[in-house]
RNA sequence: GCUGCUGUAGCUCAGUGGUAGAGCGCGUCCUUGGUAAGGACGAGGUCAUGGGUUCAAAUCCCAUCAGCAGCUCCA
């Protein structure tokens, strides 16, 4: 008698000996077909494994649909990869080898570094190991033995990990496959036969335990699927995603340029890119005006004293451009025989005079607030500015539009009373909602950053923190979207709400942010006169719904795959003449459209129509207006839609009205309208 | 900043020690064609920069700058 207990608690009894596959068959033919392997008391077993008779056993039949099935297989594949590397490069030290979204990696340390040229050899060795079909066997060892095992294997990282990271574990598990033995929590697939198709993807540096001061290892990225077809589809997807990369599209569509001679991370906006940016600024300005914001302008530099007061200098010097040292002060130092080293020391101590390229806009706005006496009747005061800031980002971090050294925040600072805080936060969230909604961006996550109760890095009164954190939670709730609460993610001066999106290759970027600040009003001694005729301290809210124009547009290019909605498109329509005979009519339509406020250009080259259309499609022109003798005769244009193709001939006035209404509605169109 | 890879025509890339290549784009001419590439000819390169090795370097070595992937960082 064989008795199995299934995950839903039901019992199944069999008179004779049965295999896992037999059980699956008894449940359903579909399940039998989809079954990959079984799990008996959490131990993976092959489908032909004969279930022991007697006592009931817990059996789970694993299929592709099981959320952990793919990850388990990939992790086993990571072991195979590590084993292959060790065979090829003796003396390899292994670190961690987890699964990640889309694949897995293994961190290793080799005497002589691995390169992509080693990939074919590693893949070949992996194929050999899989063909051997040796099972992954679990071994449990008491702590002391486990350390000795790792020492015998000369795996120093594993020894360290048991001694520190796994200090509380009394017993540790290993998995063995052939000569390969690795400290591992498991689980694994019953045999490597389940690894359908795999591929090594890339190699990169990574620090041991993510610590910059520790050893730098080599991280081998790879992926695996149950079938070759799935792997191919995945690789295809990666290729497709690359074509949407804003750096590729930005170049192809001529939206921006980053010039070596100008400087790393400094964006030059072309006329087309500038147009998009300006449209976005106009859009947000309109909503700011509706929400009662006041627009201000402030300079790009400020005295070092300003930043000494704000606390940003000299403490965050590493992420700022070098200060512009005051001319008189510099010559005075020179007369005193100050050396470069001494100047550098003065800088580190903040003991110099001069100006700083502004790394943020808040101090300027704060000084505007402080420039007049404020009454509680004036509050809230909302100062907004498309303020350009400069930060000395690490060179390895810079790239495209998403991480740059000079960028323009759609910034604003709100000076509010404690009572106004909640409502103003909701107003900020509302703005973010409007923007994301207008762009059709649904795929973003919301993160409420709270203080870590165990940390001392936070400034201000804990009671105020509680109030502000609660206000942030309540504001985030008005989004009608799930959000995470992350203790320790708050700024040192207050809690915040961040909006995060992913780029075309899955990297996460923070766009909009709303932050509560008790610190700067304190440091600058800001006050307003309350109804009690006594001075009170306002609270500040920093907020930027786009985050920065650069990063937002970078993400937006990828979101639209370069096809901007009509209201944002630099060139909304293009007149294509069928032949030179229609040039005059084409030019007449062109100027008629332009007079109506439509951004059009004419393609009057003596190319064939097909070639002009192809060019227009590749340039992502929303509408092409084909004009030939028939159109000239009837006063029409034959519209070709970027998405839906040929729409037939319509009168010019009708086309204008169609475009105008699509612009007015800020319609976001996807594959089909 | 760190590790690895890369840098050749406006763009995408081939060229691995012996006279610099292709496709696209660009220019001129021919062609006047109704919904994704018509044809011919032509111009265009200190092979990122600076050193070194060599009879000889785009090619090998070193440094610098820049780009890419990842790590670290992002007040």
XYZ file of C-alpha atoms (C1' of nucleotides) in Angstrom:
748
model
C 0.000 0.000 0.000
C 1.317 3.414 -0.992
C -0.258 6.537 0.485
C 0.556 10.068 -0.649
C -0.576 13.331 0.834
C -0.935 16.088 -1.725
C -0.339 19.811 -1.019
C -4.104 20.433 -0.730
C -4.215 17.943 2.152
C -6.008 15.205 0.232
C -4.812 11.597 0.518
C -4.403 9.197 -2.361
C -3.985 5.472 -1.889
C -2.500 2.941 -4.264
C -2.547 -0.824 -3.900
C 0.736 -1.410 -5.623
C 4.083 0.291 -6.062
C 3.776 3.626 -7.833
C 6.129 6.243 -9.205
C 5.682 9.994 -9.000
C 4.608 9.925 -12.615
C 1.927 7.342 -11.813
C 0.504 9.612 -9.146
C 0.468 12.506 -11.605
C -1.312 10.334 -14.157
C -3.916 9.357 -11.582
C -4.648 13.041 -11.009
C -4.839 14.027 -14.660
C -3.241 13.427 -18.030
C -2.443 17.134 -18.355
C -0.563 17.101 -15.068
C 1.306 13.956 -16.104
C 2.374 15.733 -19.266
C 3.436 18.945 -17.521
C 5.136 17.314 -14.547
C 8.863 18.110 -14.305
C 9.747 16.395 -11.069
C 8.320 15.585 -7.682
C 9.031 16.745 -4.180
C 8.707 14.239 -1.352
C 8.926 15.878 2.047
C 10.525 18.861 0.273
C 13.191 16.628 -1.303
C 13.175 16.730 -5.098
C 12.810 13.351 -6.804
C 12.663 12.188 -10.399
C 9.349 11.322 -12.008
C 10.246 7.625 -12.139
C 11.081 7.621 -8.433
C 9.258 4.823 -6.697
C 7.315 6.133 -3.728
C 8.074 4.188 -0.547
C 5.218 2.092 0.711
C 3.794 2.190 4.199
C 3.586 5.527 5.985
C 1.904 8.368 3.997
C 4.393 10.663 2.256
C 3.978 14.342 1.382
C 4.167 14.639 -2.364
C 4.157 17.726 -4.505
C 4.292 17.468 -8.261
C 6.277 20.288 -9.757
C 5.332 21.765 -13.123
C 6.600 24.752 -15.070
C 3.799 26.771 -13.528
C 5.220 26.318 -10.047
C 6.633 29.741 -9.178
C 9.838 28.175 -7.832
C 10.406 25.560 -10.513
C 12.371 27.761 -12.894
C 14.400 29.315 -10.098
C 15.258 25.890 -8.672
C 16.421 24.675 -12.055
C 18.442 27.820 -12.632
C 20.104 27.499 -9.279
C 21.098 23.937 -10.114
C 22.433 25.260 -13.395
C 24.499 27.753 -11.396
C 26.096 24.801 -9.586
C 26.849 23.156 -12.913
C 28.389 26.412 -14.144
C 30.549 26.782 -11.036
C 31.655 23.171 -11.404
C 32.573 23.756 -15.033
C 34.590 26.863 -14.144
C 36.458 24.945 -11.429
C 37.349 22.218 -13.907
C 38.712 24.752 -16.375
C 40.397 27.076 -13.892
C 41.728 25.165 -10.900
C 41.934 27.067 -7.627
C 38.730 29.001 -8.122
C 37.190 30.507 -5.013
C 33.408 30.462 -4.956
C 31.274 33.145 -3.340
C 27.500 33.402 -3.868
C 25.474 32.024 -6.760
C 21.809 32.979 -6.499
C 19.033 33.172 -9.057
C 17.829 36.571 -10.201
C 15.142 37.910 -12.470
C 15.762 36.391 -15.873
C 18.580 34.049 -14.882
C 21.287 33.490 -12.309
C 24.884 34.353 -11.537
C 27.808 32.958 -9.646
C 30.504 35.109 -8.055
C 33.957 33.599 -8.372
C 37.546 34.568 -7.790
C 40.185 33.246 -10.186
C 43.948 33.720 -10.192
C 43.768 34.836 -13.774
C 40.568 36.622 -14.698
C 37.892 34.955 -16.785
C 36.896 36.678 -19.987
C 34.060 36.175 -22.428
C 36.482 34.178 -24.531
C 36.251 31.478 -21.869
C 32.484 31.187 -22.331
C 32.472 28.538 -25.087
C 34.783 26.307 -23.050
C 32.669 26.753 -19.922
C 29.458 26.065 -21.826
C 30.983 22.970 -23.380
C 32.070 21.705 -19.970
C 28.594 22.412 -18.584
C 27.045 20.373 -21.388
C 29.392 17.502 -20.482
C 28.419 17.695 -16.811
C 24.727 17.705 -17.672
C 25.214 14.705 -19.959
C 26.787 12.771 -17.058
C 23.434 13.120 -15.314
C 24.755 12.877 -11.766
C 22.171 13.744 -9.106
C 22.454 16.681 -6.701
C 22.810 15.073 -3.296
C 22.108 16.898 -0.089
C 24.402 16.501 2.898
C 23.712 18.054 6.302
C 26.656 18.805 8.563
C 26.933 20.278 12.018
C 28.422 23.758 12.108
C 31.960 22.823 13.104
C 32.117 20.062 10.497
C 30.756 22.418 7.862
C 33.526 24.899 8.508
C 36.085 22.108 8.281
C 34.560 20.871 5.016
C 34.900 24.341 3.493
C 38.430 24.688 4.837
C 39.333 21.344 3.263
C 37.850 22.558 0.005
C 39.970 25.723 0.378
C 36.827 27.817 0.008
C 37.661 30.803 2.208
C 34.571 32.823 1.308
C 32.339 29.955 2.357
C 34.242 29.603 5.660
C 33.787 33.298 6.316
C 30.126 33.146 5.400
C 29.444 30.295 7.840
C 31.357 32.094 10.568
C 29.635 35.463 10.086
C 26.542 35.401 7.869
C 25.318 32.006 9.107
C 26.535 32.430 12.685
C 23.153 31.353 14.117
C 22.838 28.111 12.143
C 23.703 24.944 14.055
C 23.534 22.728 11.004
C 24.389 23.539 7.414
C 23.532 21.868 4.153
C 25.777 21.057 1.232
C 24.947 19.773 -2.197
C 27.218 17.362 -3.954
C 27.307 16.485 -7.595
C 30.215 14.329 -8.649
C 33.459 15.940 -7.440
C 31.657 19.243 -6.860
C 30.598 20.040 -3.309
C 29.083 23.386 -2.370
C 27.584 24.956 0.714
C 23.997 25.521 -0.337
C 20.566 25.945 1.155
C 18.904 24.212 -1.794
C 16.616 22.965 -3.106
C 17.864 21.512 -6.354
C 16.292 19.666 -9.228
C 16.551 15.886 -8.911
C 18.941 15.573 -11.836
C 20.606 17.926 -14.308
C 18.452 16.438 -17.072
C 15.853 19.103 -16.240
C 18.209 21.869 -17.406
C 16.797 22.365 -20.869
C 18.809 25.182 -22.394
C 21.336 27.553 -20.881
C 23.601 30.372 -21.984
C 26.329 32.431 -20.383
C 25.483 36.101 -20.841
C 28.124 38.369 -19.417
C 30.832 38.854 -16.889
C 31.308 41.765 -14.530
C 32.954 42.787 -11.304
C 31.173 42.559 -7.972
C 32.357 43.105 -4.434
C 32.300 40.277 -1.890
C 29.204 40.850 0.227
C 28.539 44.063 -1.701
C 31.270 45.827 0.243
C 33.504 48.177 -1.713
C 36.346 47.686 0.753
C 36.365 43.913 0.254
C 37.659 41.648 -2.528
C 36.340 42.267 -5.975
C 35.064 39.080 -7.560
C 33.970 38.169 -11.044
C 30.262 37.744 -11.491
C 29.252 35.361 -14.258
C 25.752 36.074 -15.486
C 23.846 33.331 -17.257
C 20.343 32.159 -17.856
C 18.531 28.860 -18.340
C 15.113 27.689 -19.446
C 13.292 24.386 -19.639
C 13.360 24.514 -23.442
C 15.568 25.953 -26.158
C 12.555 27.766 -27.606
C 12.010 29.622 -24.336
C 15.672 30.565 -24.163
C 15.601 31.837 -27.746
C 12.464 33.864 -27.036
C 14.121 35.358 -23.970
C 17.247 36.337 -25.893
C 15.072 37.820 -28.619
C 13.266 39.879 -25.997
C 16.592 41.204 -24.704
C 17.553 42.207 -28.246
C 14.224 43.951 -28.769
C 14.601 45.816 -25.485
C 17.992 47.104 -26.591
C 16.411 48.725 -29.618
C 14.205 50.732 -27.283
C 17.204 51.995 -25.333
C 16.918 55.788 -25.044
C 20.608 56.166 -25.899
C 20.082 54.357 -29.205
C 16.812 56.122 -30.004
C 18.150 59.469 -28.829
C 20.890 59.212 -31.403
C 18.733 57.808 -34.189
C 15.957 60.347 -33.692
C 18.351 63.190 -32.976
C 16.997 64.118 -29.539
C 20.153 64.812 -27.573
C 23.917 64.600 -27.778
C 26.572 64.034 -25.174
C 29.897 65.362 -26.284
C 33.268 64.162 -25.142
C 34.695 67.636 -25.534
C 31.965 69.211 -23.398
C 32.206 66.719 -20.573
C 30.974 63.436 -19.232
C 27.334 63.442 -18.178
C 26.600 66.896 -19.607
C 23.655 66.778 -21.986
C 23.353 68.898 -25.114
C 19.722 69.040 -26.207
C 19.181 69.159 -29.957
C 16.306 71.250 -31.353
C 14.045 68.185 -31.399
C 14.920 67.084 -27.873
C 14.644 70.650 -26.634
C 11.191 70.802 -28.105
C 10.016 67.744 -26.182
C 11.550 69.084 -23.011
C 9.923 72.483 -23.455
C 6.514 70.887 -24.078
C 6.846 68.885 -20.884
C 7.822 71.998 -18.944
C 4.826 73.872 -20.352
C 2.594 70.986 -19.383
C 3.796 70.886 -15.817
C 3.842 74.670 -15.499
C 0.178 74.762 -16.367
C -0.631 72.367 -13.538
C 1.641 74.206 -11.116
C -0.215 77.400 -11.840
C -3.515 75.638 -11.152
C -2.203 74.357 -7.835
C -1.153 77.841 -6.719
C 2.590 77.578 -7.197
C 4.767 80.615 -7.840
C 7.507 80.329 -10.442
C 10.947 81.677 -9.525
C 14.389 81.863 -11.102
C 17.640 81.521 -9.175
C 21.287 81.460 -10.281
C 23.421 78.391 -10.909
C 25.943 79.215 -8.213
C 25.891 80.365 -4.632
C 28.401 81.333 -1.982
C 30.022 78.554 -0.023
C 28.565 80.126 3.124
C 25.126 79.245 1.817
C 26.096 75.578 1.667
C 27.948 75.685 4.946
C 24.690 76.812 6.518
C 22.660 74.175 4.702
C 25.204 71.574 5.801
C 26.112 70.456 2.295
C 29.620 71.831 2.321
C 32.165 70.483 2.989
C 30.498 67.212 4.029
C 29.238 66.191 0.602
C 32.222 67.574 -1.292
C 32.891 64.280 -3.068
C 29.653 64.565 -4.963
C 30.066 68.209 -5.918
C 32.088 69.973 -8.578
C 35.144 71.626 -7.073
C 34.252 75.032 -5.616
C 35.071 78.184 -7.550
C 37.543 79.763 -5.193
C 37.078 83.488 -4.681
C 39.636 85.433 -6.745
C 40.744 87.812 -3.973
C 40.839 85.040 -1.428
C 42.952 82.934 -3.776
C 45.546 85.661 -4.384
C 45.632 86.357 -0.658
C 46.397 82.702 -0.050
C 49.031 82.791 -2.795
C 50.752 85.751 -1.127
C 50.784 83.831 2.118
C 52.580 81.057 0.229
C 49.747 78.564 0.427
C 50.537 75.317 -1.408
C 48.112 73.233 -3.378
C 48.123 70.678 -0.597
C 47.229 73.323 1.945
C 44.458 74.629 -0.283
C 43.098 71.127 -0.531
C 43.194 70.822 3.258
C 41.361 74.113 3.652
C 38.753 72.824 1.267
C 38.295 69.616 3.197
C 37.793 71.603 6.351
C 35.391 73.944 4.598
C 37.737 76.814 5.467
C 37.742 78.498 2.103
C 35.790 81.277 0.489
C 34.199 81.141 -2.907
C 31.244 79.813 -4.784
C 29.709 76.440 -5.425
C 27.936 75.229 -8.523
C 24.607 74.430 -6.953
C 24.047 70.746 -6.217
C 20.406 71.450 -5.282
C 17.993 74.365 -5.415
C 16.670 74.389 -1.854
C 19.079 76.883 -0.286
C 18.247 79.494 -2.912
C 14.531 79.010 -2.392
C 14.976 79.113 1.346
C 16.688 82.488 1.084
C 13.795 83.740 -1.016
C 11.416 82.623 1.701
C 13.543 84.356 4.319
C 13.787 87.557 2.303
C 10.423 88.792 3.593
C 8.632 88.585 6.879
C 6.028 85.829 6.568
C 2.678 85.509 8.299
C 0.712 82.303 8.755
C -1.757 83.954 6.380
C 0.872 83.716 3.595
C 1.363 79.993 4.020
C 1.641 77.680 2.247
C 4.249 79.318 0.047
C 5.090 77.205 -2.982
C 8.189 78.223 -4.934
C 8.828 76.306 -8.138
C 11.710 76.390 -10.554
C 13.095 74.273 -13.356
C 16.385 74.457 -11.561
C 19.575 73.099 -13.072
C 21.920 71.458 -10.610
C 25.385 69.931 -10.910
C 26.649 66.892 -9.093
C 29.965 65.123 -9.382
C 28.621 61.615 -9.921
C 31.190 58.811 -9.969
C 32.427 58.289 -13.509
C 31.310 54.659 -13.624
C 27.759 55.655 -12.791
C 27.190 58.086 -15.611
C 25.264 57.071 -18.683
C 22.706 58.338 -21.162
C 20.086 60.623 -19.700
C 19.356 58.561 -16.620
C 22.462 59.446 -14.624
C 24.162 62.714 -15.526
C 26.286 65.412 -13.923
C 24.194 68.420 -14.845
C 20.438 68.125 -14.735
C 17.312 70.175 -14.397
C 14.884 69.309 -11.655
C 11.236 70.275 -11.962
C 11.767 71.416 -8.426
C 9.638 73.183 -5.875
C 9.809 73.892 -2.177
C 6.687 74.295 -0.111
C 6.814 76.124 3.183
C 3.903 74.936 5.287
C 2.537 74.758 8.814
C 2.208 71.438 10.602
C -1.564 71.564 10.002
C -1.080 72.076 6.252
C 1.448 69.285 5.808
C -0.987 66.473 5.041
C -3.032 68.362 2.507
C 0.034 69.740 0.738
C 1.550 66.268 0.474
C -1.659 65.069 -1.132
C -1.410 67.977 -3.596
C 2.121 66.878 -4.527
C 0.965 63.310 -5.044
C -1.899 64.590 -7.169
C 0.610 66.226 -9.495
C 2.568 63.004 -9.878
C -0.660 61.191 -10.649
C -1.561 63.727 -13.333
C 1.824 63.373 -14.992
C 2.030 59.599 -14.947
C -1.574 59.452 -16.110
C -0.988 61.825 -19.023
C 1.934 59.712 -20.225
C 0.065 56.455 -19.846
C 2.714 55.222 -17.453
C 1.103 52.605 -15.252
C 4.149 50.572 -14.497
C 5.728 52.366 -11.575
C 6.212 51.526 -7.937
C 5.739 53.750 -4.926
C 8.062 53.628 -1.957
C 7.477 55.422 1.315
C 10.869 55.936 2.960
C 10.679 55.885 6.755
C 13.363 56.282 9.380
C 15.131 53.297 10.819
C 14.216 53.353 14.509
C 17.620 51.892 15.438
C 19.685 54.487 13.623
C 20.932 57.773 14.967
C 21.529 59.466 11.623
C 18.145 61.168 11.625
C 17.737 64.720 12.837
C 14.686 66.264 14.470
C 12.021 65.576 17.031
C 10.696 61.957 16.993
C 7.171 63.261 17.500
C 7.401 65.332 14.329
C 8.803 62.316 12.519
C 5.781 60.269 13.539
C 3.433 62.964 12.288
C 5.310 63.353 9.016
C 5.548 59.607 8.401
C 1.835 59.233 9.003
C 1.155 62.158 6.637
C 3.304 60.478 3.956
C 1.442 57.187 4.369
C -1.900 58.930 4.076
C -0.785 60.879 1.021
C 0.520 57.704 -0.635
C -2.836 56.049 -0.009
C -4.558 58.672 -2.157
C -2.784 57.163 -5.174
C -5.053 54.137 -5.006
C -2.011 51.977 -5.680
C 0.030 49.627 -3.532
C 3.104 51.125 -1.979
C 5.950 49.762 0.073
C 7.078 51.159 3.406
C 10.823 51.047 3.723
C 12.347 51.756 7.117
C 15.819 53.224 6.753
C 15.036 54.689 3.333
C 14.104 58.137 4.645
C 16.423 61.082 4.071
C 18.258 62.047 7.239
C 16.053 65.126 7.479
C 12.644 63.595 6.925
C 10.489 60.864 5.387
C 9.778 60.749 1.666
C 7.664 59.233 -1.063
C 9.515 58.061 -4.166
C 8.276 56.948 -7.555
C 10.353 54.312 -9.284
C 10.220 52.959 -12.842
C 12.267 50.402 -14.755
C 14.230 51.077 -17.927
C 14.398 48.873 -21.016
C 16.886 46.482 -19.460
C 15.169 46.319 -16.109
C 17.236 48.802 -14.144
C 15.262 50.769 -11.592
C 15.285 54.560 -11.590
C 13.770 56.948 -9.113
C 11.782 59.620 -10.892
C 9.454 61.722 -8.820
C 10.059 62.353 -5.150
C 8.236 64.125 -2.341
C 10.238 64.750 0.825
C 9.366 66.270 4.169
C 12.118 68.344 5.761
C 12.362 69.628 9.330
C 16.090 70.166 9.148
C 16.735 72.992 6.694
C 14.129 75.365 8.220
C 15.983 74.801 11.481
C 19.447 75.379 10.051
C 18.361 78.569 8.301
C 16.241 79.705 11.237
C 13.113 80.128 9.118
C 10.073 81.656 10.782
C 6.602 82.866 10.193
C 4.354 84.798 12.547
C 1.447 82.692 13.765
C -2.048 83.757 14.753
C -0.745 83.930 18.324
C 1.601 86.709 17.174
C 4.581 84.512 17.980
C 7.238 83.199 15.603
C 6.877 79.589 14.411
C 9.037 77.336 12.314
C 7.619 76.231 8.965
C 8.062 72.718 7.582
C 9.512 72.325 4.120
C 8.419 69.929 1.424
C 10.870 69.232 -1.397
C 9.162 67.770 -4.416
C 9.919 67.026 -8.046
C 7.261 65.045 -9.885
C 9.479 64.297 -12.899
C 12.593 64.031 -10.752
C 14.759 65.548 -13.427
C 13.944 66.481 -16.997
C 16.874 64.394 -18.215
C 16.029 61.173 -16.440
C 12.314 61.573 -17.060
C 12.769 62.086 -20.785
C 15.201 59.180 -20.930
C 12.582 56.934 -19.379
C 9.862 58.493 -21.530
C 11.742 57.770 -24.764
C 11.864 54.107 -23.765
C 8.274 54.109 -22.563
C 7.063 55.344 -25.954
C 9.827 53.475 -27.831
C 10.564 56.821 -29.514
C 6.980 57.282 -30.750
C 5.850 60.335 -28.840
C 2.165 61.162 -28.593
C 1.106 63.846 -31.033
C 1.231 66.715 -28.521
C 4.851 65.898 -27.678
C 6.130 64.942 -31.129
C 8.647 67.474 -32.474
C 7.468 66.799 -36.020
C 3.780 65.959 -35.958
C 3.240 65.479 -39.658
C 5.126 65.282 -42.901
C 3.906 66.162 -46.380
C 5.042 63.568 -48.925
C 4.685 64.408 -52.578
C 4.020 61.549 -54.963
C 6.105 63.319 -57.602
C 7.561 66.741 -58.348
C 4.304 67.643 -60.056
C 2.600 68.013 -56.684
C 5.268 70.111 -55.006
C 3.357 73.365 -55.298
C 0.198 71.873 -53.808
C 2.276 70.180 -51.098
C 3.814 73.501 -50.097
C 0.396 75.107 -49.977
C -0.874 72.360 -47.624
C 2.287 72.691 -45.572
C 1.785 76.382 -44.914
C -1.930 75.897 -44.296
C -1.130 73.316 -41.631
C 1.594 75.399 -40.111
C -0.777 78.382 -39.890
C -3.140 76.099 -37.968
C -0.385 75.371 -35.457
C 0.556 71.911 -36.701
C 4.255 71.139 -36.773
C 4.835 69.839 -40.286
C 7.681 69.440 -42.717
C 7.655 68.609 -46.399
C 9.548 65.839 -48.129
C 9.873 67.080 -51.712
C 12.839 64.929 -52.735
C 12.587 63.191 -56.084
C 12.463 59.844 -54.310
C 9.748 57.282 -54.811
C 6.835 57.479 -52.407
C 7.748 54.142 -50.835
C 11.162 55.470 -49.856
C 9.704 58.632 -48.325
C 7.227 56.575 -46.324
C 9.932 54.282 -45.079
C 11.990 57.255 -43.922
C 8.968 58.792 -42.205
C 8.152 55.535 -40.416
C 11.718 55.123 -39.217
C 11.721 58.682 -37.932
C 8.515 57.919 -35.992
C 6.537 60.710 -37.650
C 2.961 60.396 -36.276
C 1.186 61.316 -39.508
C 2.313 61.366 -43.108
C 0.217 63.320 -45.557
C 0.598 62.047 -49.068
C -0.245 64.538 -51.767
C -0.503 63.712 -55.451
C -2.482 64.984 -58.439
C -5.715 63.404 -57.110
C -5.347 65.284 -53.815
C -4.479 68.562 -55.510
C -7.646 68.259 -57.547
C -9.900 67.489 -54.551
C -8.200 69.624 -51.879
C -7.383 66.541 -49.813
C -4.438 64.823 -48.207
C -4.093 61.056 -48.086
C -3.221 60.291 -44.486
C -0.901 57.549 -43.449
C -0.965 56.855 -39.756
C 2.254 55.746 -38.099
C 0.333 53.024 -36.291
C -2.680 52.140 -38.431
C -1.275 52.781 -41.907
C -3.258 54.164 -44.823
C -6.386 56.060 -43.696
C -7.391 57.314 -47.140
C -7.932 60.835 -48.448
C -9.653 63.503 -46.340
C -10.015 67.282 -46.833
C -7.137 69.330 -45.461
C -9.418 71.104 -42.961
C -10.589 67.764 -41.632
C -7.005 66.585 -41.147
C -6.196 69.782 -39.260
C -9.218 69.335 -36.998
C -8.265 65.687 -36.353
C -4.735 66.647 -35.334
C -5.883 69.549 -33.196
C -8.275 67.409 -31.232
C -5.677 64.677 -30.703
C -3.273 67.324 -29.413
C -5.870 68.927 -27.163
C -6.737 65.557 -25.637
C -3.071 64.629 -25.227
C -4.040 61.234 -26.566
C -1.566 58.451 -25.892
C -1.873 55.833 -28.592
C -0.438 52.384 -28.503
C -0.426 49.671 -31.146
C -3.916 50.425 -32.434
C -6.118 53.453 -31.866
C 35.643 55.005 -7.892
C 36.372 49.378 -8.903
C 36.453 44.865 -12.433
C 35.931 43.325 -17.457
C 35.039 44.616 -22.550
C 35.108 48.325 -26.485
C 36.885 52.878 -29.419
C 38.165 52.342 -37.646
C 33.925 57.418 -42.603
C 28.017 61.251 -40.179
C 25.727 56.067 -38.454
C 26.225 50.494 -37.934
C 30.284 47.536 -38.341
C 34.382 44.231 -41.113
C 39.598 44.383 -41.220
C 44.849 40.756 -36.245
C 52.174 43.384 -38.163
C 53.203 44.894 -44.851
C 49.424 50.826 -49.610
C 42.130 51.782 -45.329
C 37.005 48.397 -46.426
C 31.346 47.460 -46.736
C 26.223 48.840 -46.069
C 23.346 52.970 -44.830
C 23.605 58.285 -44.926
C 25.576 62.664 -47.745
C 26.458 65.374 -52.901
C 25.557 65.540 -58.351
C 22.960 63.594 -62.398
C 19.214 60.320 -64.507
C 14.328 58.748 -63.120
C 8.243 61.540 -62.075
C 7.084 56.823 -59.591
C -0.004 56.634 -54.998
C 1.525 53.752 -49.194
C 8.269 50.549 -45.916
C 14.450 50.927 -49.813
C 14.588 53.138 -58.347
C 19.541 53.734 -60.812
C 24.548 55.786 -61.995
C 28.658 58.466 -60.521
C 31.209 60.980 -56.565
C 33.056 63.147 -51.982
C 34.296 61.561 -47.212
C 39.219 58.422 -42.470
C 46.282 61.441 -38.508
C 42.097 53.993 -37.561
C 40.019 58.110 -29.754
C 44.625 60.718 -27.718
C 49.843 60.408 -26.084
C 53.994 57.342 -25.548
C 56.641 52.602 -26.536
C 58.211 47.837 -29.270
C 59.418 46.940 -34.602
C 62.706 47.625 -40.922
C 57.279 48.224 -40.719
C 51.604 49.280 -36.050
C 44.530 50.345 -37.102
C 46.665 45.558 -35.588
C 51.427 44.181 -30.129
C 52.580 46.840 -25.073
C 51.756 51.089 -21.478
C 49.128 55.479 -20.033
C 45.093 58.915 -20.648
C 40.186 60.116 -22.296
C 35.411 58.314 -23.635
C 31.521 54.482 -24.203
C 29.163 49.693 -22.562
C 27.880 45.782 -18.616
C 27.992 44.917 -13.563
C 29.433 46.315 -8.581
C 29.722 50.431 -5.166
C 27.488 55.273 -4.591
C 23.270 58.739 -5.404
C 22.878 64.470 0.441
